[in-house]
PDB file of C-alpha atoms in Angstrom:
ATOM      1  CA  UNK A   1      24.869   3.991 -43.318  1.00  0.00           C
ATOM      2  CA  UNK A   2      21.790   5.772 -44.965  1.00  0.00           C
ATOM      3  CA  UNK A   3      22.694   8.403 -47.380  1.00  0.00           C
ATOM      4  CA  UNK A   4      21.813  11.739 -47.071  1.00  0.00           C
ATOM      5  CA  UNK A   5      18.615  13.453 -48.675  1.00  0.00           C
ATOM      6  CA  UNK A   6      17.866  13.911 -51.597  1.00  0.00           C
ATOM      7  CA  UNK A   7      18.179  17.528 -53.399  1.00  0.00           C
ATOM      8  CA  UNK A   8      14.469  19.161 -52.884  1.00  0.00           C
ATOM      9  CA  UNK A   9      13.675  16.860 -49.660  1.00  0.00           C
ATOM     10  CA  UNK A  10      10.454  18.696 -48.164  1.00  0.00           C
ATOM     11  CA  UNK A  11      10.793  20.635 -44.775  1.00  0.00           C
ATOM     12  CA  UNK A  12       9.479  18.903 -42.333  1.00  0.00           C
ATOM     13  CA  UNK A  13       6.416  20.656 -40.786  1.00  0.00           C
ATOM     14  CA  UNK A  14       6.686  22.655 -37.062  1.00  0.00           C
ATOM     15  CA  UNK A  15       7.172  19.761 -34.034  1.00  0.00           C
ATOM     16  CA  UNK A  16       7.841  16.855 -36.458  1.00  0.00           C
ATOM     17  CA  UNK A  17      10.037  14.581 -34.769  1.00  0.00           C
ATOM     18  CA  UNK A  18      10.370  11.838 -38.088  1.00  0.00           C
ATOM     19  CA  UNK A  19      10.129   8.258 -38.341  1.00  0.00           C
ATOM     20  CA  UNK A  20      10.464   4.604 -36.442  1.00  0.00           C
ATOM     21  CA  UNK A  21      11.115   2.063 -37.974  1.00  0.00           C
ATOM     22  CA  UNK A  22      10.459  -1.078 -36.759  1.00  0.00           C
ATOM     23  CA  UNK A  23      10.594  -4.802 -37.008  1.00  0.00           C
ATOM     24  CA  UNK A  24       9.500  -7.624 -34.452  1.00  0.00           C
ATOM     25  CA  UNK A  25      10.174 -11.002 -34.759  1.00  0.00           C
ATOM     26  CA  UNK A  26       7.854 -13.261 -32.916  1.00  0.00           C
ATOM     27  CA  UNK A  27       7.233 -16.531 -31.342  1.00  0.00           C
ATOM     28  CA  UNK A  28       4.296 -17.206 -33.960  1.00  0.00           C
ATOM     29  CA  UNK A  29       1.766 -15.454 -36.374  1.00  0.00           C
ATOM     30  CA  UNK A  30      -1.170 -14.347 -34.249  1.00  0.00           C
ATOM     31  CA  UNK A  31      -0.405 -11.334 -32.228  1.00  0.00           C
ATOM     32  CA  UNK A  32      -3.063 -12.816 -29.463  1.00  0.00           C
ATOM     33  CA  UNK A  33      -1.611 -15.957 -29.256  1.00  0.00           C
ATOM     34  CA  UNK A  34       2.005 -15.150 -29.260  1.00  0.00           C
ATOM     35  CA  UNK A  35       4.688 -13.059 -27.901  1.00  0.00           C
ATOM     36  CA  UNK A  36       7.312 -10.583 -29.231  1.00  0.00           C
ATOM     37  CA  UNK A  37      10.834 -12.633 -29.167  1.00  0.00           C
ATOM     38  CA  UNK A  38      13.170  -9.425 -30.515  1.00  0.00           C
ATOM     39  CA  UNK A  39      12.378  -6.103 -31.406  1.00  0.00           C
ATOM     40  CA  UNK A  40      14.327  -3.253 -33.406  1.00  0.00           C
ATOM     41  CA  UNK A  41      13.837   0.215 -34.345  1.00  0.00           C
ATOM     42  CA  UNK A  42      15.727   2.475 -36.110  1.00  0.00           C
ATOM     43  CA  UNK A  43      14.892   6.298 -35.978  1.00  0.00           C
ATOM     44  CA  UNK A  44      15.268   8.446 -38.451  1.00  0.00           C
ATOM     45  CA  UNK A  45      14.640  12.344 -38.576  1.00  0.00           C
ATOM     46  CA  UNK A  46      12.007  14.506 -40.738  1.00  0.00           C
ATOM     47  CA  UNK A  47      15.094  14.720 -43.023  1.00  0.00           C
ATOM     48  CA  UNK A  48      15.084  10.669 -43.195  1.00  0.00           C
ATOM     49  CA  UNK A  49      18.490  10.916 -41.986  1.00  0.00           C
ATOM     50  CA  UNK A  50      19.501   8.043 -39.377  1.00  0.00           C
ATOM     51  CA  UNK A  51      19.377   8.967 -35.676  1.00  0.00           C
ATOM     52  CA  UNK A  52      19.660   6.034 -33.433  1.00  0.00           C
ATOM     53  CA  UNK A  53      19.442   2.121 -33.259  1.00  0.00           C
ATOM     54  CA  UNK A  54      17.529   0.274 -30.181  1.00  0.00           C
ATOM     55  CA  UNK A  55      16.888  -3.465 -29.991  1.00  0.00           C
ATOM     56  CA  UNK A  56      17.192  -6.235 -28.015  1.00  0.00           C
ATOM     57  CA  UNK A  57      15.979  -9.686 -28.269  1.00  0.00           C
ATOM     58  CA  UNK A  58      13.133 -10.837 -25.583  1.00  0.00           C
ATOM     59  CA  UNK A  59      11.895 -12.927 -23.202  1.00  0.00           C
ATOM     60  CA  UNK A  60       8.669 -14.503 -24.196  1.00  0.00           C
ATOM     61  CA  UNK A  61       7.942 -16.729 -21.025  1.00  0.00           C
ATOM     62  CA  UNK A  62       7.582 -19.705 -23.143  1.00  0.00           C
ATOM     63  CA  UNK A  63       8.963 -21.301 -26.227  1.00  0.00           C
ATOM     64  CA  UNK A  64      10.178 -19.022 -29.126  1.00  0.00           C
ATOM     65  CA  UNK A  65       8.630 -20.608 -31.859  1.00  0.00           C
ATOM     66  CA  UNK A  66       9.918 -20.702 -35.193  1.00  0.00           C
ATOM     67  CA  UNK A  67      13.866 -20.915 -35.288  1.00  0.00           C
ATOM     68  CA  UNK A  68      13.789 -22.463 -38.190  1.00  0.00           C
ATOM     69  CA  UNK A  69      12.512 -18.711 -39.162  1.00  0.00           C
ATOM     70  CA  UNK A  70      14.177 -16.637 -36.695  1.00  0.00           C
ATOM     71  CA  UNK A  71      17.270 -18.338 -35.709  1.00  0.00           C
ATOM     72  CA  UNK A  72      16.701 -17.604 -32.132  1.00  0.00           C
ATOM     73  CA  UNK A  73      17.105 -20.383 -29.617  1.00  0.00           C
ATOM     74  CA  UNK A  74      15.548 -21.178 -26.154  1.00  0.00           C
ATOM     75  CA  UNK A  75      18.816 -20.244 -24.663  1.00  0.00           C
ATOM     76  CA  UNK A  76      19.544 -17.019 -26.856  1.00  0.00           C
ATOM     77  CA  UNK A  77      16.780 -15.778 -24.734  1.00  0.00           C
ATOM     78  CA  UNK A  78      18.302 -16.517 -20.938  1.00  0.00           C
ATOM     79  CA  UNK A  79      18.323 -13.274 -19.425  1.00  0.00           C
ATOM     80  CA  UNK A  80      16.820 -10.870 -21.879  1.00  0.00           C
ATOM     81  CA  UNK A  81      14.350  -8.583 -20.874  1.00  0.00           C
ATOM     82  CA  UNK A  82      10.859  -8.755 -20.931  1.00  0.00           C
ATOM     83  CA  UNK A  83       9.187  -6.281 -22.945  1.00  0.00           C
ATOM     84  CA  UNK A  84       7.254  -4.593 -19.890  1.00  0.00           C
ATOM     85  CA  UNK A  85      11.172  -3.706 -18.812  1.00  0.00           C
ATOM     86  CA  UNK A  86      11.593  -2.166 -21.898  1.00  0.00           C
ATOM     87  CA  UNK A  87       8.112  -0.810 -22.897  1.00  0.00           C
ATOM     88  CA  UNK A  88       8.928   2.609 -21.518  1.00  0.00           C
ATOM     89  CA  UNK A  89      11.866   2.813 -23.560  1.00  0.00           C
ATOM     90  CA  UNK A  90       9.743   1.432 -26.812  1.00  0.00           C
ATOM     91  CA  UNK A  91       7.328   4.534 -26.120  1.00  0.00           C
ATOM     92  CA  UNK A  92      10.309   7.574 -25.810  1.00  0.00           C
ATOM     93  CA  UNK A  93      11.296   6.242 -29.082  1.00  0.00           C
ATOM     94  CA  UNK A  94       8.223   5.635 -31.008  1.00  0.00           C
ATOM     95  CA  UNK A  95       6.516   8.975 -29.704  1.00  0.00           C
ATOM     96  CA  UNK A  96       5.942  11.662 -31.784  1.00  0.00           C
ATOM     97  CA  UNK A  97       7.009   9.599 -35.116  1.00  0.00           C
ATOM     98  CA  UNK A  98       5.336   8.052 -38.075  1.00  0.00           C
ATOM     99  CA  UNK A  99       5.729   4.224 -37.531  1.00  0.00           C
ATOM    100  CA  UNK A 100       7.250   2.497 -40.477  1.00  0.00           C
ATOM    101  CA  UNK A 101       7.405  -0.883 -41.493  1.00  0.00           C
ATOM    102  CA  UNK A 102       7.581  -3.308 -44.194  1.00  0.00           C
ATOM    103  CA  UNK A 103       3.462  -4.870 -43.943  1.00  0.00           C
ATOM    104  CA  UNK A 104       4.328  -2.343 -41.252  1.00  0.00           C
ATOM    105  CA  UNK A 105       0.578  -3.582 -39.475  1.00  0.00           C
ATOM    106  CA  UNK A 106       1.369  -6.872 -38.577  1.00  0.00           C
ATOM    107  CA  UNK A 107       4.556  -5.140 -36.586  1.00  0.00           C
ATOM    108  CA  UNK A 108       2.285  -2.829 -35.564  1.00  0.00           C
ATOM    109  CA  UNK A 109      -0.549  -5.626 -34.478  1.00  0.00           C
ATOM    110  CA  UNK A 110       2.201  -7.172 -32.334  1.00  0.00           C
ATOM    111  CA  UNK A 111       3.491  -4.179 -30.440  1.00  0.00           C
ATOM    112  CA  UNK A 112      -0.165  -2.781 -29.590  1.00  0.00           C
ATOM    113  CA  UNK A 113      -0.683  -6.398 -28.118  1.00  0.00           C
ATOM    114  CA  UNK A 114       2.084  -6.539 -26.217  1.00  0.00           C
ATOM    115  CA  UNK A 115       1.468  -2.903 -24.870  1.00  0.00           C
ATOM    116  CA  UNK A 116      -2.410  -3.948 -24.206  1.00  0.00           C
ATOM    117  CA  UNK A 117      -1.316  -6.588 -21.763  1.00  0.00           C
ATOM    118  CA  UNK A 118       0.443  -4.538 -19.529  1.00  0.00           C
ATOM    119  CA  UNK A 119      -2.530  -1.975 -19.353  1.00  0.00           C
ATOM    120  CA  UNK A 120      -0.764   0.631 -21.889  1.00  0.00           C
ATOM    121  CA  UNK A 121      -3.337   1.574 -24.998  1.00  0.00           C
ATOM    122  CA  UNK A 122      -1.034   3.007 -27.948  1.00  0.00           C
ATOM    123  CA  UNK A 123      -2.456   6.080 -29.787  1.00  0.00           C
ATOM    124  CA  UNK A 124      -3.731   6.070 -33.440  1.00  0.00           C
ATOM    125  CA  UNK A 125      -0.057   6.288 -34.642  1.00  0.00           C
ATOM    126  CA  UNK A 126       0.597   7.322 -38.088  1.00  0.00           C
ATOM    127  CA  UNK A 127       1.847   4.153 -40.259  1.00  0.00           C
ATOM    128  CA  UNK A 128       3.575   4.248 -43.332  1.00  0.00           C
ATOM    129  CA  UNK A 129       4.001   0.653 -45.140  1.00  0.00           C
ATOM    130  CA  UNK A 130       6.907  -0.009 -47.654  1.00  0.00           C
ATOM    131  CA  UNK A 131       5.277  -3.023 -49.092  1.00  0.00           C
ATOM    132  CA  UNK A 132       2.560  -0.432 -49.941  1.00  0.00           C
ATOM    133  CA  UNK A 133       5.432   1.881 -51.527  1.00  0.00           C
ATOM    134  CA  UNK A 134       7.335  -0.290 -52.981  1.00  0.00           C
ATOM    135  CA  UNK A 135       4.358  -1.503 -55.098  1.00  0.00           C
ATOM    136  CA  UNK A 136       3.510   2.261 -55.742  1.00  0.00           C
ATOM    137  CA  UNK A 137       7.132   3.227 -56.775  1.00  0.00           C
ATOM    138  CA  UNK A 138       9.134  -0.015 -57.461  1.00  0.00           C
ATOM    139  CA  UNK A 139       7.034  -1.782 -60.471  1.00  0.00           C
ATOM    140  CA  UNK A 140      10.475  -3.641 -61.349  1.00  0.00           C
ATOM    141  CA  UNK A 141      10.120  -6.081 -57.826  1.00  0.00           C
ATOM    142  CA  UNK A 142       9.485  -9.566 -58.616  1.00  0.00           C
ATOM    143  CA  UNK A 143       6.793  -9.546 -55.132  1.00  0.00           C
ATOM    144  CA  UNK A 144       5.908  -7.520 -53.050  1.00  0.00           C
ATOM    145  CA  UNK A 145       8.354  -9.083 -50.049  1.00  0.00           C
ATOM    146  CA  UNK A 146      10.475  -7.592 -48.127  1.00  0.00           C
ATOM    147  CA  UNK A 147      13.054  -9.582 -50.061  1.00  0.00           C
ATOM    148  CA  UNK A 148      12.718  -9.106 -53.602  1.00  0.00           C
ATOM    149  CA  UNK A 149      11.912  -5.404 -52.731  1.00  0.00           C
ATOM    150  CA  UNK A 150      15.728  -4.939 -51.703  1.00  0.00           C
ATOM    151  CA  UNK A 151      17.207  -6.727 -54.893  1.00  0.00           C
ATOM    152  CA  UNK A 152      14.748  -4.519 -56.780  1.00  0.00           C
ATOM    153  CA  UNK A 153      16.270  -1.553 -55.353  1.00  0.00           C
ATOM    154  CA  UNK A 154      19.744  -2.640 -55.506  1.00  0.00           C
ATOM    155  CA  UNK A 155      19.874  -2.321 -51.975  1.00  0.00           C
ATOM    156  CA  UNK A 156      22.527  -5.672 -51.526  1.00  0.00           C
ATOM    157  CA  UNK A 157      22.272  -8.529 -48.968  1.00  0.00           C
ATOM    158  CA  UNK A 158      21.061  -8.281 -45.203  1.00  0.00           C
ATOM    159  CA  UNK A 159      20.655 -10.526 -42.396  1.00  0.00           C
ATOM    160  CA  UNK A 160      17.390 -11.684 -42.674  1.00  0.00           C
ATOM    161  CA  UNK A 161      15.047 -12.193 -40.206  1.00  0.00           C
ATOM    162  CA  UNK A 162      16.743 -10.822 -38.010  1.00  0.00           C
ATOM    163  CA  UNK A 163      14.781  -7.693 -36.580  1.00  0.00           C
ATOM    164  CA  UNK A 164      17.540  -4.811 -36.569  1.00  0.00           C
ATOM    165  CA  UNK A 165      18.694  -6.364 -40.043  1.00  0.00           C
ATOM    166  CA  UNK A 166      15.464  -5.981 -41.460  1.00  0.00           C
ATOM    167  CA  UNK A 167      14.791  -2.631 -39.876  1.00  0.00           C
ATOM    168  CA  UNK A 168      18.091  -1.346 -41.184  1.00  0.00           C
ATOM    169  CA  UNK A 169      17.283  -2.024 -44.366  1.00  0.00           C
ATOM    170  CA  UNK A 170      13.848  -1.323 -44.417  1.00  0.00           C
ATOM    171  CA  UNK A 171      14.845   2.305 -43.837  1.00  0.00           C
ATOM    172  CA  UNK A 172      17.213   1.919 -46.811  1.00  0.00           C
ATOM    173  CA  UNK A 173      14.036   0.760 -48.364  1.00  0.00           C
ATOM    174  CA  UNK A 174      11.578   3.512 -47.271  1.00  0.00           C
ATOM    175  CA  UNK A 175      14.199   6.260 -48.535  1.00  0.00           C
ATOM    176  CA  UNK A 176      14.777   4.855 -51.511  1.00  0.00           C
ATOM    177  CA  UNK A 177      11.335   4.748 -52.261  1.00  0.00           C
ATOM    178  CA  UNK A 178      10.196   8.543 -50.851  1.00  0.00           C
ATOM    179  CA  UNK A 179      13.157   9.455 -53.069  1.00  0.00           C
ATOM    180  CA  UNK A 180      11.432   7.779 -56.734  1.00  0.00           C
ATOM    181  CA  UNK A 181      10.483  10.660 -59.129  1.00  0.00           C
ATOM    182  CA  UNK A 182       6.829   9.130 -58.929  1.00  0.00           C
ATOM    183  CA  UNK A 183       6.412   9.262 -55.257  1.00  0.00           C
ATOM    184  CA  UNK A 184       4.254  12.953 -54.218  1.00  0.00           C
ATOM    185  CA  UNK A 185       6.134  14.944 -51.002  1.00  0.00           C
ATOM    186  CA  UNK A 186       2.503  14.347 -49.977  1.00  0.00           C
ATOM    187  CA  UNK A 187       2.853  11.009 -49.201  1.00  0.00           C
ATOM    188  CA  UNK A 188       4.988  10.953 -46.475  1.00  0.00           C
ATOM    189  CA  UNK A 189       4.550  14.886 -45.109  1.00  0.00           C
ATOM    190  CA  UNK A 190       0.746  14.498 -43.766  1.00  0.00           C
ATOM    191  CA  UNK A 191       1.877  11.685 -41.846  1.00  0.00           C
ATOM    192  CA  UNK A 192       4.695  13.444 -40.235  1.00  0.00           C
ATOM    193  CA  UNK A 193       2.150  16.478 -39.162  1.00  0.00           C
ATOM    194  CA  UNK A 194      -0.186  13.978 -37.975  1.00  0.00           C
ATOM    195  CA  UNK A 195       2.244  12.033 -35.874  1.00  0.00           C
ATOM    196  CA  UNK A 196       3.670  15.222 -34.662  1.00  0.00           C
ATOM    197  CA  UNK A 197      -0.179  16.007 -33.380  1.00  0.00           C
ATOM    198  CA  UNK A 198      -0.714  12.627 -31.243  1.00  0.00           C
ATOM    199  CA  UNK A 199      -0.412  12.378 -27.351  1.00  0.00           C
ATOM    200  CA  UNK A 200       1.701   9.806 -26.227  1.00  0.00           C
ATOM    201  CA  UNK A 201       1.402   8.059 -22.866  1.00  0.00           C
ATOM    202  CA  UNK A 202       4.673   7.952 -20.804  1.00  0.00           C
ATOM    203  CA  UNK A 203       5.884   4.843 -18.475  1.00  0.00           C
ATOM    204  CA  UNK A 204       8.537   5.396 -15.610  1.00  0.00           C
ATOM    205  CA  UNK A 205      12.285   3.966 -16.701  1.00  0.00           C
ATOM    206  CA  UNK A 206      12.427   0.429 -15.758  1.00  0.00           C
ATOM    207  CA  UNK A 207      15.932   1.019 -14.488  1.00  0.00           C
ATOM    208  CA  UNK A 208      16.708  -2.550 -12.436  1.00  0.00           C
ATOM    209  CA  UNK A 209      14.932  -5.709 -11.751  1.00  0.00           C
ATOM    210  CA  UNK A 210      13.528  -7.011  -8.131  1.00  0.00           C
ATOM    211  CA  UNK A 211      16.926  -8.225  -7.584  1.00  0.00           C
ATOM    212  CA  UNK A 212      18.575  -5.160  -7.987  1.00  0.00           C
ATOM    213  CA  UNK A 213      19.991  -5.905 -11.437  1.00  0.00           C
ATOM    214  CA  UNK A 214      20.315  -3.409 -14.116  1.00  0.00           C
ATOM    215  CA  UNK A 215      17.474  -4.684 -16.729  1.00  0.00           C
ATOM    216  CA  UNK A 216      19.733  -5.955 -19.242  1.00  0.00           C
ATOM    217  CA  UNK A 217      19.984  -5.670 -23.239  1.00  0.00           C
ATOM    218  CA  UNK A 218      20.584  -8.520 -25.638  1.00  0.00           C
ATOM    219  CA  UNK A 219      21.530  -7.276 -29.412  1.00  0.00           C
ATOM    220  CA  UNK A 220      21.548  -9.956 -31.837  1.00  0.00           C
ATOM    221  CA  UNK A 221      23.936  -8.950 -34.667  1.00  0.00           C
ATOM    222  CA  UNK A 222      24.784 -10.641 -38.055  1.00  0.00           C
ATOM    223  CA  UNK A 223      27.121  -9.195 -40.799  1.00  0.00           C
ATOM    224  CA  UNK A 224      25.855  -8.157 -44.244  1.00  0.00           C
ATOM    225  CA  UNK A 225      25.625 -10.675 -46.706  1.00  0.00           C
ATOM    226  CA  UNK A 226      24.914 -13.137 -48.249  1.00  0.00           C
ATOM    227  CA  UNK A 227      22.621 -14.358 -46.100  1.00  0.00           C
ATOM    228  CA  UNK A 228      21.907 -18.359 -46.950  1.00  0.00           C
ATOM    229  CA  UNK A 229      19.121 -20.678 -45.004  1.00  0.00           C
ATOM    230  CA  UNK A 230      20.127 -23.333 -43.911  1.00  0.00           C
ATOM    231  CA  UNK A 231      24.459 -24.078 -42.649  1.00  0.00           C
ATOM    232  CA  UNK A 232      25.544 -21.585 -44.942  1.00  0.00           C
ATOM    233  CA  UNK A 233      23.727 -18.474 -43.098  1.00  0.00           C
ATOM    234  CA  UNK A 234      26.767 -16.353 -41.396  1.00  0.00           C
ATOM    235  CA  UNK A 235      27.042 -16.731 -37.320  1.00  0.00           C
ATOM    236  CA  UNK A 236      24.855 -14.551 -35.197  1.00  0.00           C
ATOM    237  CA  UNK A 237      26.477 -12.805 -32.626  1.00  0.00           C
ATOM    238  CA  UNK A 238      24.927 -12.353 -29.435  1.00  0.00           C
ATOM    239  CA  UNK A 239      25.462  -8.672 -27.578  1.00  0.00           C
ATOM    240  CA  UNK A 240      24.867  -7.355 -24.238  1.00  0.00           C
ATOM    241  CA  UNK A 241      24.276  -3.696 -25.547  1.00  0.00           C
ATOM    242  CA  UNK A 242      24.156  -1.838 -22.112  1.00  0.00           C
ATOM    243  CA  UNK A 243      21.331  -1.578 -19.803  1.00  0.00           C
ATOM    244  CA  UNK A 244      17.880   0.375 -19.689  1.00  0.00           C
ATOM    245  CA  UNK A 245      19.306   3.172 -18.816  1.00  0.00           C
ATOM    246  CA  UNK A 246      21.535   3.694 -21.834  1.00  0.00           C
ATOM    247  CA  UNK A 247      21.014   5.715 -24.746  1.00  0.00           C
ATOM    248  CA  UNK A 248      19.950   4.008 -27.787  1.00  0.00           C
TER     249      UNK A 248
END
């Protein structure tokens, strides 16, 4: 769980809803040429304290790419939704907030893609990087990844590459680093009253498929630590978390 704020947090200012933060993993690196295979976000309030989880793996009509990366398989994806059935529930969740990330435009790249091709423009959505923070307020990180910017903040192990893994801790991340004596209130309170500012477009709930089916959700979950590559990373677990019409 995240901890709490820190003593001397800054009030959040009038309407601010807080942050998203978000991973993707895809099927490649160009956000024209491939598809969104899972996506996570976790929400946290103006306060940086933890809200909600959503994610669900995808289905990118074609191959998923990497697994040596990922770990997802062709069949890992039988079923899962496509991300038009869950694009209206990506846009309840993101609206409003300051979208966070670690190299937080390349997830951001992907998602505006994958919104473009089913006709829906995103708005100019405040973004706030912790690759760019942590090589602001962590000077101790060996790089700048994602990586050796959690065993520079002590943070422990977490199931890499795996989207809500690396969103999980990527909050972790982002408080840790809001919270560093040398980081200004500043920094992150003018992007929550800009985000707070932005009109959002809305999409009717994708409630069932054709069929008659409830669109379904697929959770990929792995436990905490140590995550290995190769036969010694721990089993993924595969999760039919609800459907659309769920909370988070």
């Amino acid at each position: 769980m995240l901890p709490r704020p820190t003593p001397g947090t800054p009030e959040a200012p009038p309407g601010a809803r807080g942050f998203a933060v978000v991973d993707v993993e895809a099927t490649g690196r160009s956000p024209w040429r491939h598809r969104v295979v899972e996506v996570a976000v976790v929400l946290l309030d103006d306060g940086l304290r933890a809200e909600g989880e959503f994610a669900t793996l995808l289905d990118p009509l074609g191959p998923v790419g990497p697994t040596h990366v990922h770990r997802i398989r062709q069949t890992d994806v039988e079923g899962a939704p496509r991300f038009r059935e869950i694009a209206p529930r990506l846009l309840e969740l993101l609206a409003g907030r300051v979208l966070v990330g670690h190299h937080v435009s390349c997830d951001h790249a992907f998602l505006d893609r994958e919104f473009a091709r089913i006709g829906v423009p995103l708005p100019p959505v405040p973004l706030l990087c912790t690759m760019r923070l942590a090589r602001e307020h962590l000077p101790q990180a060996r790089s700048h990844g994602l990586a050796a910017c959690v065993e520079a903040a002590g943070l422990g192990w977490y199931p890499a590459h795996t989207a809500l893994g690396d969103a999980r801790v990527t909050a972790e991340l982002l408080r840790h680093c809001l919270g560093a004596p040398s980081c200004p209130p500043e920094d992150w309170a003018a992007p929550l009253r800009e985000a707070a500012r932005v009109p959002w477009p809305r999409l009717g709930r994708a409630r069932s498929r054709p069929s008659g089916a409830a669109v379904p959700l697929l959770r990929r979950e792995a436990p905490y630590g140590p995550w290995l590559p190769g036969p010694q990373a721990p089993e993924v677990v595969l999760t039919r978390a609800g459907a659309m019409g769920s909370s988070a």
